[in-house]
CSV table of C-alpha atoms and ligand atoms in Angstrom, one decimal:
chain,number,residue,atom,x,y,z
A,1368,UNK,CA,107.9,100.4,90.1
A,1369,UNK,CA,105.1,101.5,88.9
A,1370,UNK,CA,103.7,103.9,85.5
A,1371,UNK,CA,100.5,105.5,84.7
A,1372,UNK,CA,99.9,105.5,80.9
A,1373,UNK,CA,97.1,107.8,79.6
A,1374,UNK,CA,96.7,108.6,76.0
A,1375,UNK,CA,93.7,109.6,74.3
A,1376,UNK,CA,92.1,109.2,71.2
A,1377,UNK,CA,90.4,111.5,69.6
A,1378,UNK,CA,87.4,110.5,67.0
A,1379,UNK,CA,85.8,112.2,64.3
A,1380,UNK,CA,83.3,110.6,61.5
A,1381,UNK,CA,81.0,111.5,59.3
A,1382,UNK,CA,77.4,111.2,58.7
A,1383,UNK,CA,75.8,112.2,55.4
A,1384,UNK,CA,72.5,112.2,54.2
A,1385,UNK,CA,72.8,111.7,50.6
A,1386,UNK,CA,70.8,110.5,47.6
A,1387,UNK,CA,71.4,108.1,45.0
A,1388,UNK,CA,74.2,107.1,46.2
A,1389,UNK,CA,74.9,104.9,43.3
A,1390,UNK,CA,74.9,107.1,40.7
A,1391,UNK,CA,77.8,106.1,38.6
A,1392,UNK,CA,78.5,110.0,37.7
A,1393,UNK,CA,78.6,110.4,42.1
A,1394,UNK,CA,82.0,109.5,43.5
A,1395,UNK,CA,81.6,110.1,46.9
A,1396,UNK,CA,81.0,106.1,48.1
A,1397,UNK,CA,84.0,105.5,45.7
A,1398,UNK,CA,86.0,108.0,47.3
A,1399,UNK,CA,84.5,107.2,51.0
A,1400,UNK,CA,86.7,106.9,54.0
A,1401,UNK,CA,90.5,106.8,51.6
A,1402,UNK,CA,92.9,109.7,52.0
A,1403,UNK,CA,93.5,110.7,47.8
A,1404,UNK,CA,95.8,108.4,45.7
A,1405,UNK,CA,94.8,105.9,47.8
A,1406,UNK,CA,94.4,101.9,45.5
A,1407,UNK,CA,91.0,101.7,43.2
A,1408,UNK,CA,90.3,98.8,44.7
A,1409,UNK,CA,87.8,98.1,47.6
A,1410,UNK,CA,86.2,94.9,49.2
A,1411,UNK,CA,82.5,95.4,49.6
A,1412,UNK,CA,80.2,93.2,51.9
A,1413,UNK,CA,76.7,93.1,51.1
A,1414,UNK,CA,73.3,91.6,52.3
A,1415,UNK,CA,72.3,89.6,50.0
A,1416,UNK,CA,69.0,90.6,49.4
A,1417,UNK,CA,70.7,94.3,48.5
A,1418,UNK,CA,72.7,92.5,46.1
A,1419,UNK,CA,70.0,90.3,44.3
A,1420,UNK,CA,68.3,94.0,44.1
A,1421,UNK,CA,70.6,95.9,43.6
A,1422,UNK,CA,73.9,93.9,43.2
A,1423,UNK,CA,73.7,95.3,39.1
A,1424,UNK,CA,73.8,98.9,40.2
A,1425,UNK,CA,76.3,97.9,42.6
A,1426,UNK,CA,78.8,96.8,39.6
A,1427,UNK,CA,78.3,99.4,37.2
A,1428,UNK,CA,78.6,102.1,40.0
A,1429,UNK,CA,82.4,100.8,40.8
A,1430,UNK,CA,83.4,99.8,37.3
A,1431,UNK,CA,82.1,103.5,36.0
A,1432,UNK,CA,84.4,104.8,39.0
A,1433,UNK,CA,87.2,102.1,37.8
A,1434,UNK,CA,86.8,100.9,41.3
A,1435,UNK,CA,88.3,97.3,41.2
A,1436,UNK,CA,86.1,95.5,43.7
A,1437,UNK,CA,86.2,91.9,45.9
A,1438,UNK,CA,82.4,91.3,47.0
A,1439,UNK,CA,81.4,89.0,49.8
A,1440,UNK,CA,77.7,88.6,49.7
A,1441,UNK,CA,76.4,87.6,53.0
A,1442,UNK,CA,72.8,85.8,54.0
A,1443,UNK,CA,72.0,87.3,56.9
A,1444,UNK,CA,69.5,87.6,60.1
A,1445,UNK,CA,70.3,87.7,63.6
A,1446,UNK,CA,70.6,83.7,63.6
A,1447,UNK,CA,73.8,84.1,61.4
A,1448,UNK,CA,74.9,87.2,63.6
A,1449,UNK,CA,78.0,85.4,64.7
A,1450,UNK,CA,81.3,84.9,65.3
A,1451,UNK,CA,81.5,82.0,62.7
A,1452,UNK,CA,80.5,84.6,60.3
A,1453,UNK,CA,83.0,87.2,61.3
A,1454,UNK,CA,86.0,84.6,60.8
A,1455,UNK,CA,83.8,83.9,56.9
A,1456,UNK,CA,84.4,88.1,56.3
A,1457,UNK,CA,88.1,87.9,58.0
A,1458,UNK,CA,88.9,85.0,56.0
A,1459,UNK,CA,87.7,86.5,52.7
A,1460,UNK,CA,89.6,89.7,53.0
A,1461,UNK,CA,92.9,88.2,54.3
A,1462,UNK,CA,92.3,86.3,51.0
A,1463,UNK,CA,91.7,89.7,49.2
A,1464,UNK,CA,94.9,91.0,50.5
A,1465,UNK,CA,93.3,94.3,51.4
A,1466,UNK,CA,95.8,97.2,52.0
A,1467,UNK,CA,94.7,97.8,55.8
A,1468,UNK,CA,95.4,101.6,55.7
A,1469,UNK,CA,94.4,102.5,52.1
A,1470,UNK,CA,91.5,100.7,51.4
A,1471,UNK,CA,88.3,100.6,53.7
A,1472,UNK,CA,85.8,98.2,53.7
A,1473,UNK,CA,82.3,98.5,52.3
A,1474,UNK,CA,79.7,97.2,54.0
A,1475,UNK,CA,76.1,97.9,52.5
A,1476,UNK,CA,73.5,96.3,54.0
A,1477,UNK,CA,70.6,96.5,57.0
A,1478,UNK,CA,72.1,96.9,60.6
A,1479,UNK,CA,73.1,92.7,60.9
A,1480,UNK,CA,75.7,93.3,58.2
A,1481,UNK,CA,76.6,97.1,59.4
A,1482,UNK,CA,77.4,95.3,63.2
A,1483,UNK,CA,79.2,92.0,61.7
A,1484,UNK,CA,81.3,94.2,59.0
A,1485,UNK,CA,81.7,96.6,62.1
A,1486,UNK,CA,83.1,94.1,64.2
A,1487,UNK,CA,85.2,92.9,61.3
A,1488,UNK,CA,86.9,96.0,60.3
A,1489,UNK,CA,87.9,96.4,64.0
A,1490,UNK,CA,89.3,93.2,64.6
A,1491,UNK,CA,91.5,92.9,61.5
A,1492,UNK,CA,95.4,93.9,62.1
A,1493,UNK,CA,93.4,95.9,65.0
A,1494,UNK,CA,91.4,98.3,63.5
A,1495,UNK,CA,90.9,98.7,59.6
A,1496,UNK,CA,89.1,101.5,58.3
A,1497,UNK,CA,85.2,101.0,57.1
A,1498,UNK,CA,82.7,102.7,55.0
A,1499,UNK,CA,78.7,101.9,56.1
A,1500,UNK,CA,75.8,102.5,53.6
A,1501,UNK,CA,72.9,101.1,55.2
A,1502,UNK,CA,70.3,99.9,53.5
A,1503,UNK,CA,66.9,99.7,56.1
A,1504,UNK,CA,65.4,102.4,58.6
A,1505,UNK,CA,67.3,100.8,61.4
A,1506,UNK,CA,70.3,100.8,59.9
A,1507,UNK,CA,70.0,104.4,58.6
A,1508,UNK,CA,68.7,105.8,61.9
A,1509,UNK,CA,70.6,103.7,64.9
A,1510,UNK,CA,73.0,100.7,63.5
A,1511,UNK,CA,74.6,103.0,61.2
A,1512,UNK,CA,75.3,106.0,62.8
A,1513,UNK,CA,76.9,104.7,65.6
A,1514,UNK,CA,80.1,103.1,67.2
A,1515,UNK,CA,79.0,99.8,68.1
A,1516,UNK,CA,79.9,96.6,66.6
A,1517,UNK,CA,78.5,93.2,67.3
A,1518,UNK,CA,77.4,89.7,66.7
A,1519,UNK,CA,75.0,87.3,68.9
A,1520,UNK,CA,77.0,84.7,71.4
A,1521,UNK,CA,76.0,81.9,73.4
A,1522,UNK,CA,72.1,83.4,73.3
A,1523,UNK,CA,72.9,86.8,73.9
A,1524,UNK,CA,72.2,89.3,71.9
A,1525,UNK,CA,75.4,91.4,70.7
A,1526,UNK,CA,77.3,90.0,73.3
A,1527,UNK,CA,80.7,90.1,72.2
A,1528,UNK,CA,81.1,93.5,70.0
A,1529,UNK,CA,84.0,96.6,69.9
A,1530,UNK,CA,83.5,100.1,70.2
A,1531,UNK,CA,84.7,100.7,65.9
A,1532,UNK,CA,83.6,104.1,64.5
A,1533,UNK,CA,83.3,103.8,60.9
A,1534,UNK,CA,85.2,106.4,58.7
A,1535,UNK,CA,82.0,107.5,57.2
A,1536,UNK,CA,78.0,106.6,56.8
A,1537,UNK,CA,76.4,107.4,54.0
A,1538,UNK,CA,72.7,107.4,54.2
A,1539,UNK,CA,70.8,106.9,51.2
A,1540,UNK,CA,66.9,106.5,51.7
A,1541,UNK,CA,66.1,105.3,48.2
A,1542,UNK,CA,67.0,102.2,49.6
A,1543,UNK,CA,64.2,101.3,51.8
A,1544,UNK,CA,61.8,101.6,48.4
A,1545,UNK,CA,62.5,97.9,48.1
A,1546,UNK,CA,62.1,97.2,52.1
A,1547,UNK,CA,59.0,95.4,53.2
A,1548,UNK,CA,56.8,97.0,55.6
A,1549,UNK,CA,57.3,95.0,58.1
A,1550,UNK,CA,60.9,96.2,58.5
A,1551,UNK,CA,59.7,100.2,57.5
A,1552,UNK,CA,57.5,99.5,60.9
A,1553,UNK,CA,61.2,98.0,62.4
A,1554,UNK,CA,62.4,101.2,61.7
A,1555,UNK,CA,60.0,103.0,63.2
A,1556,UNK,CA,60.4,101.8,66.2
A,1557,UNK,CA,63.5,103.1,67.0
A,1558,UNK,CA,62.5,106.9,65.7
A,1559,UNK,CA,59.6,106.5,68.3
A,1560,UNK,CA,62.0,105.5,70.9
A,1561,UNK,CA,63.5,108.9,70.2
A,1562,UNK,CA,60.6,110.8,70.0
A,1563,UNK,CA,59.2,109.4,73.1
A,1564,UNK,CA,62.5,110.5,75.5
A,1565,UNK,CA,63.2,114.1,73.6
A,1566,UNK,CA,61.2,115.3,70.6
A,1567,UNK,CA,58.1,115.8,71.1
A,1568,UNK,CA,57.6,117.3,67.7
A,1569,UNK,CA,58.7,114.1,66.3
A,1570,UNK,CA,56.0,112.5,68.3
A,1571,UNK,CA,53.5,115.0,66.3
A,1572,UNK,CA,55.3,113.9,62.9
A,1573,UNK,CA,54.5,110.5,63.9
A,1574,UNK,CA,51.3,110.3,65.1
A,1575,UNK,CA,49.8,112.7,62.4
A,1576,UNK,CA,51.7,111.0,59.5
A,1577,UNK,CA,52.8,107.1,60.8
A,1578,UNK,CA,51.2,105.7,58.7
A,1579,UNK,CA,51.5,107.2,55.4
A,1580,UNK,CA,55.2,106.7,56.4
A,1581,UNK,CA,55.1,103.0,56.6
A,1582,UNK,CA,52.9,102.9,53.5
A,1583,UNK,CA,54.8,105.1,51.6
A,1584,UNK,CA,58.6,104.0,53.0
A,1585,UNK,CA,59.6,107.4,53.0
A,1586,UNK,CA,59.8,107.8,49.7
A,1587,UNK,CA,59.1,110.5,47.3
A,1588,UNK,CA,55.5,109.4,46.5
A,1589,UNK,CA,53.4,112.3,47.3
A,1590,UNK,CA,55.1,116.3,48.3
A,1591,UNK,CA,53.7,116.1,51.3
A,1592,UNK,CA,55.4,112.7,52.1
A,1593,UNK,CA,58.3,113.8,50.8
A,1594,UNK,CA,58.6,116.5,53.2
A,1595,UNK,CA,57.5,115.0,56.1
A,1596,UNK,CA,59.8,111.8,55.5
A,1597,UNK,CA,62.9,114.1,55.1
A,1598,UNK,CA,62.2,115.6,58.3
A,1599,UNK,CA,62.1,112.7,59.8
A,1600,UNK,CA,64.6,111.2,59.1
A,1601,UNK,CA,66.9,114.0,59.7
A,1602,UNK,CA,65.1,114.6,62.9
A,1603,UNK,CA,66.3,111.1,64.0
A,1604,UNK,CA,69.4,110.9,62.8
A,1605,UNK,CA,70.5,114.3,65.0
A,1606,UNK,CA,68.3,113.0,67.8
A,1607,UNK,CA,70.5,110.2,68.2
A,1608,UNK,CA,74.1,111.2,67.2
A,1609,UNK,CA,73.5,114.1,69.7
A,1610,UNK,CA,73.1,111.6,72.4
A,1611,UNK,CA,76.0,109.5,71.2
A,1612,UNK,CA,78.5,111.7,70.7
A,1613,UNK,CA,78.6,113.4,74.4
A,1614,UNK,CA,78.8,109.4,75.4
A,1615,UNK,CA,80.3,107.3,72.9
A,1616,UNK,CA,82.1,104.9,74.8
A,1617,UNK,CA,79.3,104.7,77.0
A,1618,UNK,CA,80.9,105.5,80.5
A,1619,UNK,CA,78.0,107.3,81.5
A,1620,UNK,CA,75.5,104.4,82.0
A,1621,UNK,CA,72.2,106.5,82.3
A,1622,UNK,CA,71.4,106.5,78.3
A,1623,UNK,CA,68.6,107.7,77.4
A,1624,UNK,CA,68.9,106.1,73.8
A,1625,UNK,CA,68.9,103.1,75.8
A,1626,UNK,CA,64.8,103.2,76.3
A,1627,UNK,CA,62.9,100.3,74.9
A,1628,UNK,CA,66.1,98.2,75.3
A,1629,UNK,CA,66.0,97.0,79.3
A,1630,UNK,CA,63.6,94.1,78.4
A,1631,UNK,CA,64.0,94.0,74.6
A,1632,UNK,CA,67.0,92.1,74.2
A,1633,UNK,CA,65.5,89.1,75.9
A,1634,UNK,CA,62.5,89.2,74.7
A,1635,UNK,CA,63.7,89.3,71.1
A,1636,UNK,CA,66.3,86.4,71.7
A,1637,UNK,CA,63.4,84.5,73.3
A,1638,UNK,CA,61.1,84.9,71.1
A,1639,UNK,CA,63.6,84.4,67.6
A,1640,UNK,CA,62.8,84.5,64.8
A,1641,UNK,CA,59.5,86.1,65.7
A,1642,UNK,CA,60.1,89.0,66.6
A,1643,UNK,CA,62.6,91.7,64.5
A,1644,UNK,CA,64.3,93.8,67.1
A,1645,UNK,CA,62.4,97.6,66.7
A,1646,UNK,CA,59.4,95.0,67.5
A,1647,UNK,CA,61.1,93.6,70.6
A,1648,UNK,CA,62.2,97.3,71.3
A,1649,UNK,CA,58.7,98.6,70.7
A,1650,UNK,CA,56.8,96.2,73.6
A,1651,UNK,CA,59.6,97.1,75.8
A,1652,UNK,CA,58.5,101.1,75.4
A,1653,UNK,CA,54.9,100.0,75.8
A,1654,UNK,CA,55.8,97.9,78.7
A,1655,UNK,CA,57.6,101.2,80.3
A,1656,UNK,CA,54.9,103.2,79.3
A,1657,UNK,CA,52.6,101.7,81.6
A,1658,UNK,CA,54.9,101.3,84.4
A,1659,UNK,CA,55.6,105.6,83.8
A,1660,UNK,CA,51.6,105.6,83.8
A,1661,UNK,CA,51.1,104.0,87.2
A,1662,UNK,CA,54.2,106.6,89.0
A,1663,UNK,CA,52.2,108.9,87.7
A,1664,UNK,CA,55.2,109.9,85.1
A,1665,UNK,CA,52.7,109.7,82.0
A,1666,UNK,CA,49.0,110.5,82.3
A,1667,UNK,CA,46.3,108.3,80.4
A,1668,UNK,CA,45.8,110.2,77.8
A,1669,UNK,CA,49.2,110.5,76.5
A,1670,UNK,CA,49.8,106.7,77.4
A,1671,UNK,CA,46.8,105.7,74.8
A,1672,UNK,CA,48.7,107.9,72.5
A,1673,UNK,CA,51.8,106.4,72.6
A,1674,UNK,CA,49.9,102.7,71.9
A,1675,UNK,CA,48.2,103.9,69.4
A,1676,UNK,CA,50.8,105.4,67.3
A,1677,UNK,CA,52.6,102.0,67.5
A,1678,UNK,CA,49.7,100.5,66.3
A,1679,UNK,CA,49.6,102.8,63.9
A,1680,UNK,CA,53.4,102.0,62.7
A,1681,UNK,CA,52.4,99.2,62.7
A,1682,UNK,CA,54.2,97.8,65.9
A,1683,UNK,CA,53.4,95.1,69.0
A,1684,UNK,CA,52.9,96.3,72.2
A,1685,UNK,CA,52.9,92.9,73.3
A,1686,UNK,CA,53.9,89.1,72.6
A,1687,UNK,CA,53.4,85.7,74.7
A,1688,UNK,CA,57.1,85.5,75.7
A,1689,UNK,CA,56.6,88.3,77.9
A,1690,UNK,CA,55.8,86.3,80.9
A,1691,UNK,CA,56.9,87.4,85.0
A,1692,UNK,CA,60.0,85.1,84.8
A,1693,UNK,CA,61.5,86.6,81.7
A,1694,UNK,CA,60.6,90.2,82.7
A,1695,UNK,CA,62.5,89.1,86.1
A,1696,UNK,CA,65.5,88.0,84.5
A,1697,UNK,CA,65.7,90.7,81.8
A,1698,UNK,CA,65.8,93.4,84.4
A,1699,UNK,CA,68.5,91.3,86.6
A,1700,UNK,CA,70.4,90.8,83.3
A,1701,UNK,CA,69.9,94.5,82.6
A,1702,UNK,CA,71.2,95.5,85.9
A,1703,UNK,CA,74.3,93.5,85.6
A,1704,UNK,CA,75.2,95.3,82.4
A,1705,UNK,CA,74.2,98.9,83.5
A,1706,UNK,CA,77.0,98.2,86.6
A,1707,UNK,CA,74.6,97.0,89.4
A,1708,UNK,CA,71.8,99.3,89.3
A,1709,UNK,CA,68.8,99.2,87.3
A,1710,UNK,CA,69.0,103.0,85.8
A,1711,UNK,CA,65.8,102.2,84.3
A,1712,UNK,CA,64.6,104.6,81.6
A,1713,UNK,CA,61.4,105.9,81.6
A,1714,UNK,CA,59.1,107.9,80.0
A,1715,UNK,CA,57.8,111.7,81.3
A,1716,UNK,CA,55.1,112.7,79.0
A,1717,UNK,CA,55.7,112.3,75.9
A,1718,UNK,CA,59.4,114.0,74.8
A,1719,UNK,CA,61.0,113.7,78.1
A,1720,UNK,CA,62.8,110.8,80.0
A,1721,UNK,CA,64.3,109.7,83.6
A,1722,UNK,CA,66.0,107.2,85.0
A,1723,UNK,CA,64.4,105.2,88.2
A,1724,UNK,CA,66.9,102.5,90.1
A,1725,UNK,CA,63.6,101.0,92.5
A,1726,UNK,CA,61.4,99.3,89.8
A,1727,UNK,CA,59.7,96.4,92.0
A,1728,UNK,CA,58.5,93.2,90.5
A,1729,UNK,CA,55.4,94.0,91.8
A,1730,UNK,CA,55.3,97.1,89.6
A,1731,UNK,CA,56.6,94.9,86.7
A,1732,UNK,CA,54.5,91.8,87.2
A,1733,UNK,CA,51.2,94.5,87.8
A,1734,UNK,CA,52.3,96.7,84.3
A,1735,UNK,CA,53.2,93.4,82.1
A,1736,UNK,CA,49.4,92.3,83.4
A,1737,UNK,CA,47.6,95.1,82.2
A,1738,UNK,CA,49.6,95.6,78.9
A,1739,UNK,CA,48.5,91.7,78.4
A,1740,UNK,CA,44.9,93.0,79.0
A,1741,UNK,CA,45.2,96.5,77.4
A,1742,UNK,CA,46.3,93.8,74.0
A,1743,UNK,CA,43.0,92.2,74.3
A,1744,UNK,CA,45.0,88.4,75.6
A,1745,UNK,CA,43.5,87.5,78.6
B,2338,NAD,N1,75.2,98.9,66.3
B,2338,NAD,C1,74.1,99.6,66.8
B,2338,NAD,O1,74.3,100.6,67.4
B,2338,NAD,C2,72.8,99.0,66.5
B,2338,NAD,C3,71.7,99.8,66.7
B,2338,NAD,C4,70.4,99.3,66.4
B,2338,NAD,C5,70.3,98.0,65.9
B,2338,NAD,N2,71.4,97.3,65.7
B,2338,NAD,C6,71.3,95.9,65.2
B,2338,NAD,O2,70.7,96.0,63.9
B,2338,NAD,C7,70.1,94.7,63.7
B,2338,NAD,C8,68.7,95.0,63.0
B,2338,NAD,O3,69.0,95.6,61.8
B,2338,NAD,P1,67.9,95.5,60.6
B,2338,NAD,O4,66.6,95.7,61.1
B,2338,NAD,O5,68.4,96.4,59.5
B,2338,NAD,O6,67.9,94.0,60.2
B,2338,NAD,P2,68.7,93.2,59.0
B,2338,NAD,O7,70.0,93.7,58.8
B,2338,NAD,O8,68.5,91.8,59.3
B,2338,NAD,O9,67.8,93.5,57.7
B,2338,NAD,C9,66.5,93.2,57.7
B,2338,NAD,C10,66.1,92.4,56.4
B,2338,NAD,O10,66.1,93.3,55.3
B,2338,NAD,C11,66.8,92.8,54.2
B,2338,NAD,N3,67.3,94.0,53.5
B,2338,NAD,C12,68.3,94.9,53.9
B,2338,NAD,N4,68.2,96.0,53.1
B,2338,NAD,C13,67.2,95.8,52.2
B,2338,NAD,C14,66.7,96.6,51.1
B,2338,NAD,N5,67.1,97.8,50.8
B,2338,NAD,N6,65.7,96.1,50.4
B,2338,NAD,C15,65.1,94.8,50.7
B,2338,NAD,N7,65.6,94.1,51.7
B,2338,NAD,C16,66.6,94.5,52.5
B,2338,NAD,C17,67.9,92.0,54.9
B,2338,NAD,O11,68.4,91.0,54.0
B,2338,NAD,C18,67.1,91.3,56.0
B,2338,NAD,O12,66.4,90.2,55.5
B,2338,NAD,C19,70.0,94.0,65.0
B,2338,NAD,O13,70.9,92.9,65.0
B,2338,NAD,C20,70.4,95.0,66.0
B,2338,NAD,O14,71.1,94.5,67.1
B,2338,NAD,C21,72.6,97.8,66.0
């Protein structure tokens, strides 16, 4: 005997830009994700940096809304990225009693929290609605606008993870006013990535204004920042989610928003806690850059470009860890993921991308030695 079963499912989010999300008068977090009528109540996980920030606007946002809430403040980094702390969050809400199909979960935080609450919300009874706010430029721009969940295992990064949309994002750049520069550059990083493999006019935004970005952390501090942060952002955000959404359950292994993330992941689990992952993500583009440079895919000039503006965002283009061996077994670990062929991103010019399956580790080994030179080591 035999039976076929096909269903499908179909998906729809949203994504908002918003601002001030926490004004107590604003209902729409309160309201986020709940059909009407549905309990006042919600359980909210935050980062705990957000909440020793922001924790007070937190309270008086939900108790001008009436919003009951349960609140499981979380210390996180990609160290604490586990499983151990999933089964903490699980615990806490079976403890909270949450109605599973009434009352989403909040998760405001940077894109660690977004990915563990992610994972979270998609393992309890199976799938339990959740609400993401994030809270840095990662978060905002990649981690929480898309469908993947996450934590760290066994020294992989995000190794075990779901495939959990969230009922809807709400992205709120006041946050990243409290954000040190270091994770503004973090952010960066993965905007680049975007410009780099399809807007080249986002490559313009960046290079003429970087770094009055980072200084500024795309606030309101001067019109013209304003401006040019607003457009960036929504640049980014559309950039990506209309390169998700044709591929959201990633069938189609040639991504392009995969770019900068062939080498990264080992780099940045090698190099932890050194190295924040747009930084990882960032010497992997530079890395590809110069491989694009020497198949002729990128000419000099636009490669020096492309350096400089992550210098300018203040970004590596290269750290110690980066040595043959681990370049070797990133790409076989790459190729094992992306089903037995490397489909290898790379740069053509600057706003366009392909895919290459014959990288040698002669080309590797010869690009990773002149990006070591090209960062003055050596
Ligand atoms: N799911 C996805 O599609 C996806 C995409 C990209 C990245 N990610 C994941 O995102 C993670 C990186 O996210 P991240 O860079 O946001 O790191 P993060 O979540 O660790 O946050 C960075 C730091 O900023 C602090 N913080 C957060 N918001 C703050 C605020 N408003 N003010 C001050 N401090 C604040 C946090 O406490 C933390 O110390 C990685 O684990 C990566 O794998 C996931």
């Amino acid at each position: 005997m035999h039976w076929m079963v096909q269903a499908s499912r179909a998906v729809t989010y949203e994504v908002a830009i918003v601002e001030d999300v926490l004004c107590p008068e604003d209902p729409t977090l309160a309201r986020a994700g709940a059909e009407p009528g549905s309990p006042a109540r919600r359980y909210v996980v935050v980062d705990s940096a957000v909440a020793e920030l922001h924790g007070s606007r937190i309270e008086r946002y939900f108790a001008h809304q009436q919003v009951r809430i349960g609140v499981c403040v979380l210390d996180v980094s990609e160290e604490v990225k586990s499983v151990e702390t999933a089964l903490r969050i699980l615990r806490a809400l079976e403890r909270f009693g949450i109605d599973r199909r009434r009352e989403p979960i909040l998760a405001i935080g940077g894109g660690v929290l977004c990915d563990i609450v992610g994972l979270v919300a998609s393992l309890y009874r199976r799938s339990t609605p959740y609400v993401r706010v994030p809270t840095t430029l990662i978060g905002l721009v990649d981690a929480g606008v898309g469908v993947k969940t996450g934590v760290n295992f066994d020294g992989h990064k995000n190794r075990l993870g779901t495939y959990h949309p969230a009922a809807c994002s709400l992205l709120d750049r006041s946050f990243l006013a409290t954000l040190d520069r270091r994770h503004i550059s973090n952010g960066l990083a993965e905007i680049l990535k975007l410009a780099l493999i399809k807007d080249r006019y986002l490559f313009d935004l960046l290079e003429c204004h970087g770094a009055r970005l980072r200084d500024e952390k795309l606030q309101a501090a001067t019109t013209g920042g304003e401006d040019v942060a607003r457009q960036v952002l929504a640049r980014a955000v559309d950039g990506m989610l209309e390169e998700l959404e044709p591929n959201l359950w990633e069938h189609q292994l040639e991504r392009r928003v995969d770019y900068g993330h062939s080498f990264s992941p080992a780099i940045e689990m090698r190099a932890l806690p050194e190295l924040l992952h747009g930084e990882a993500v960032s010497i992997d583009m530079a890395l590809t850059t110069m491989i694009g440079r020497s198949r002729g895919l990128v000419d000099g000039r636009d490669a020096d470009r492309v350096l400089s503006v992550m210098r300018q965002l203040g970004l590596p283009v290269w750290h110690p860890v980066c040595e043959e061996g681990l370049l070797r077994a990133a790409l076989a670990e790459t190729v094992r993921h992306r089903g037995g062929a490397q489909r290898l991103p790379l740069p053509v010019g600057i706003g366009g991308a392909c895919f290459v399956n014959d990288l040698s580790e002669r080309e590797l080994v010869a690009a990773c030695a002149e990006l070591r030179s090209l960062a003055g080591i050596g």
